[in-house]
Amino acid sequence: MTGGPDLFHGIIGEIWYRLQCVRHLRILAASEGPSEIHWSGSGDGTVNVQDNGPLVIFNETGIWRTGQVGEVHFGNVYRWSRAQDHIGLEHLLQRARV
């Protein structure tokens, strides 16, 4: 990458700033191939962001809509972590209720 470490650190910093501004999510998905349950559909939800210095926690809640399954209420918890040269993501918890 041209520009050296300062440019890379700047990109990491910009992504980190934008992660802390997330408040909503929208998902569109299309299933391909044979499957008993086709999860093609769309989802909308809110994101509660907790800023803990080098960690940011996303608590997501929303509704997933499909033609086959109907509405599914979902929730996820993600932990974003910042290092000098990368950002990590861990999926900590998943909840679903039909």
PDB file of C-alpha atoms in Angstrom:
ATOM      1  CA  MET A   1       0.000   0.000   0.000  1.00  0.00           C
ATOM      2  CA  THR A   2       1.396   3.383  -0.920  1.00  0.00           C
ATOM      3  CA  GLY A   3       1.563   6.061   1.707  1.00  0.00           C
ATOM      4  CA  GLY A   4       3.048   3.910   4.476  1.00  0.00           C
ATOM      5  CA  PRO A   5       1.773   3.311   8.013  1.00  0.00           C
ATOM      6  CA  ASP A   6       0.287   6.816   8.484  1.00  0.00           C
ATOM      7  CA  LEU A   7      -2.173   6.301   5.628  1.00  0.00           C
ATOM      8  CA  PHE A   8      -3.141   2.846   6.921  1.00  0.00           C
ATOM      9  CA  HIS A   9      -3.651   4.202  10.450  1.00  0.00           C
ATOM     10  CA  GLY A  10      -5.811   6.970   8.973  1.00  0.00           C
ATOM     11  CA  ILE A  11      -8.047   4.441   7.206  1.00  0.00           C
ATOM     12  CA  ILE A  12      -8.404   2.379  10.398  1.00  0.00           C
ATOM     13  CA  GLY A  13      -9.286   5.540  12.313  1.00  0.00           C
ATOM     14  CA  GLU A  14     -11.924   6.556   9.752  1.00  0.00           C
ATOM     15  CA  ILE A  15     -13.554   3.101   9.784  1.00  0.00           C
ATOM     16  CA  TRP A  16     -13.510   3.103  13.609  1.00  0.00           C
ATOM     17  CA  TYR A  17     -15.208   6.516  13.718  1.00  0.00           C
ATOM     18  CA  ARG A  18     -17.908   5.371  11.266  1.00  0.00           C
ATOM     19  CA  LEU A  19     -18.587   2.165  13.240  1.00  0.00           C
ATOM     20  CA  GLN A  20     -19.452   4.298  16.274  1.00  0.00           C
ATOM     21  CA  CYS A  21     -22.034   6.236  14.203  1.00  0.00           C
ATOM     22  CA  VAL A  22     -24.064   3.176  13.113  1.00  0.00           C
ATOM     23  CA  ARG A  23     -27.650   3.219  14.431  1.00  0.00           C
ATOM     24  CA  HIS A  24     -29.717   1.220  11.893  1.00  0.00           C
ATOM     25  CA  LEU A  25     -29.314  -1.862   9.740  1.00  0.00           C
ATOM     26  CA  ARG A  26     -30.997  -3.132   6.587  1.00  0.00           C
ATOM     27  CA  ILE A  27     -30.385  -6.590   5.132  1.00  0.00           C
ATOM     28  CA  LEU A  28     -31.422  -7.966   1.740  1.00  0.00           C
ATOM     29  CA  ALA A  29     -30.661 -11.615   0.968  1.00  0.00           C
ATOM     30  CA  ALA A  30     -31.412 -14.165  -1.756  1.00  0.00           C
ATOM     31  CA  SER A  31     -31.019 -17.925  -1.266  1.00  0.00           C
ATOM     32  CA  GLU A  32     -29.510 -19.964  -4.078  1.00  0.00           C
ATOM     33  CA  GLY A  33     -29.661 -23.695  -4.705  1.00  0.00           C
ATOM     34  CA  PRO A  34     -31.806 -26.356  -3.078  1.00  0.00           C
ATOM     35  CA  SER A  35     -32.766 -25.796   0.541  1.00  0.00           C
ATOM     36  CA  GLU A  36     -35.632 -26.814   2.814  1.00  0.00           C
ATOM     37  CA  ILE A  37     -35.960 -23.249   4.061  1.00  0.00           C
ATOM     38  CA  HIS A  38     -35.287 -20.379   1.721  1.00  0.00           C
ATOM     39  CA  TRP A  39     -34.120 -17.391   3.726  1.00  0.00           C
ATOM     40  CA  SER A  40     -34.587 -14.948   0.860  1.00  0.00           C
ATOM     41  CA  GLY A  41     -36.037 -11.787   2.307  1.00  0.00           C
ATOM     42  CA  SER A  42     -35.265  -8.525   3.992  1.00  0.00           C
ATOM     43  CA  GLY A  43     -34.647  -7.293   7.484  1.00  0.00           C
ATOM     44  CA  ASP A  44     -34.571  -3.992   9.314  1.00  0.00           C
ATOM     45  CA  GLY A  45     -33.391  -3.161  12.780  1.00  0.00           C
ATOM     46  CA  THR A  46     -31.672  -0.869  15.207  1.00  0.00           C
ATOM     47  CA  VAL A  47     -28.128  -0.934  16.531  1.00  0.00           C
ATOM     48  CA  ASN A  48     -27.263   0.153  20.072  1.00  0.00           C
ATOM     49  CA  VAL A  49     -23.548   1.029  20.083  1.00  0.00           C
ATOM     50  CA  GLN A  50     -21.438   0.889  23.252  1.00  0.00           C
ATOM     51  CA  ASP A  51     -18.045   2.565  22.913  1.00  0.00           C
ATOM     52  CA  ASN A  52     -15.482   1.053  25.290  1.00  0.00           C
ATOM     53  CA  GLY A  53     -12.227   2.575  24.030  1.00  0.00           C
ATOM     54  CA  PRO A  54     -10.488  -0.093  21.932  1.00  0.00           C
ATOM     55  CA  LEU A  55     -13.767  -2.099  21.808  1.00  0.00           C
ATOM     56  CA  VAL A  56     -17.149  -1.246  20.299  1.00  0.00           C
ATOM     57  CA  ILE A  57     -20.156  -3.472  21.045  1.00  0.00           C
ATOM     58  CA  PHE A  58     -23.091  -3.662  18.610  1.00  0.00           C
ATOM     59  CA  ASN A  59     -26.414  -4.841  20.096  1.00  0.00           C
ATOM     60  CA  GLU A  60     -28.671  -5.415  17.095  1.00  0.00           C
ATOM     61  CA  THR A  61     -32.427  -6.034  17.227  1.00  0.00           C
ATOM     62  CA  GLY A  62     -34.821  -6.234  14.322  1.00  0.00           C
ATOM     63  CA  ILE A  63     -37.294  -8.165  12.193  1.00  0.00           C
ATOM     64  CA  TRP A  64     -36.428 -10.506   9.309  1.00  0.00           C
ATOM     65  CA  ARG A  65     -39.229 -11.033   6.736  1.00  0.00           C
ATOM     66  CA  THR A  66     -39.451 -13.946   4.304  1.00  0.00           C
ATOM     67  CA  GLY A  67     -42.286 -15.286   2.188  1.00  0.00           C
ATOM     68  CA  GLN A  68     -41.816 -18.846   3.449  1.00  0.00           C
ATOM     69  CA  VAL A  69     -41.125 -18.321   7.172  1.00  0.00           C
ATOM     70  CA  GLY A  70     -42.892 -15.003   7.802  1.00  0.00           C
ATOM     71  CA  GLU A  71     -41.501 -12.619  10.403  1.00  0.00           C
ATOM     72  CA  VAL A  72     -38.588 -13.573  12.618  1.00  0.00           C
ATOM     73  CA  HIS A  73     -37.496 -11.233  15.409  1.00  0.00           C
ATOM     74  CA  PHE A  74     -33.718 -11.349  15.702  1.00  0.00           C
ATOM     75  CA  GLY A  75     -30.929 -10.018  17.849  1.00  0.00           C
ATOM     76  CA  ASN A  76     -27.159 -10.197  17.583  1.00  0.00           C
ATOM     77  CA  VAL A  77     -24.263  -8.955  19.647  1.00  0.00           C
ATOM     78  CA  TYR A  78     -20.982  -8.169  17.897  1.00  0.00           C
ATOM     79  CA  ARG A  79     -17.687  -7.013  19.379  1.00  0.00           C
ATOM     80  CA  TRP A  80     -15.425  -4.866  17.219  1.00  0.00           C
ATOM     81  CA  SER A  81     -11.828  -4.473  18.415  1.00  0.00           C
ATOM     82  CA  ARG A  82      -9.233  -2.007  17.200  1.00  0.00           C
ATOM     83  CA  ALA A  83      -5.513  -2.647  16.898  1.00  0.00           C
ATOM     84  CA  GLN A  84      -2.906  -0.418  15.275  1.00  0.00           C
ATOM     85  CA  ASP A  85      -3.006  -2.266  11.945  1.00  0.00           C
ATOM     86  CA  HIS A  86      -6.430  -3.964  11.824  1.00  0.00           C
ATOM     87  CA  ILE A  87     -10.009  -4.126  13.086  1.00  0.00           C
ATOM     88  CA  GLY A  88     -11.381  -7.419  14.422  1.00  0.00           C
ATOM     89  CA  LEU A  89     -14.990  -8.644  14.599  1.00  0.00           C
ATOM     90  CA  GLU A  90     -16.474 -11.341  16.862  1.00  0.00           C
ATOM     91  CA  HIS A  91     -20.074 -12.597  16.828  1.00  0.00           C
ATOM     92  CA  LEU A  92     -20.893 -13.065  20.535  1.00  0.00           C
ATOM     93  CA  LEU A  93     -24.631 -13.854  20.643  1.00  0.00           C
ATOM     94  CA  GLN A  94     -27.500 -14.661  18.289  1.00  0.00           C
ATOM     95  CA  ARG A  95     -31.200 -14.657  19.185  1.00  0.00           C
ATOM     96  CA  ALA A  96     -34.221 -15.474  17.007  1.00  0.00           C
ATOM     97  CA  ARG A  97     -37.936 -15.758  17.731  1.00  0.00           C
ATOM     98  CA  VAL A  98     -40.667 -16.569  15.178  1.00  0.00           C
TER      99      VAL A  98
END
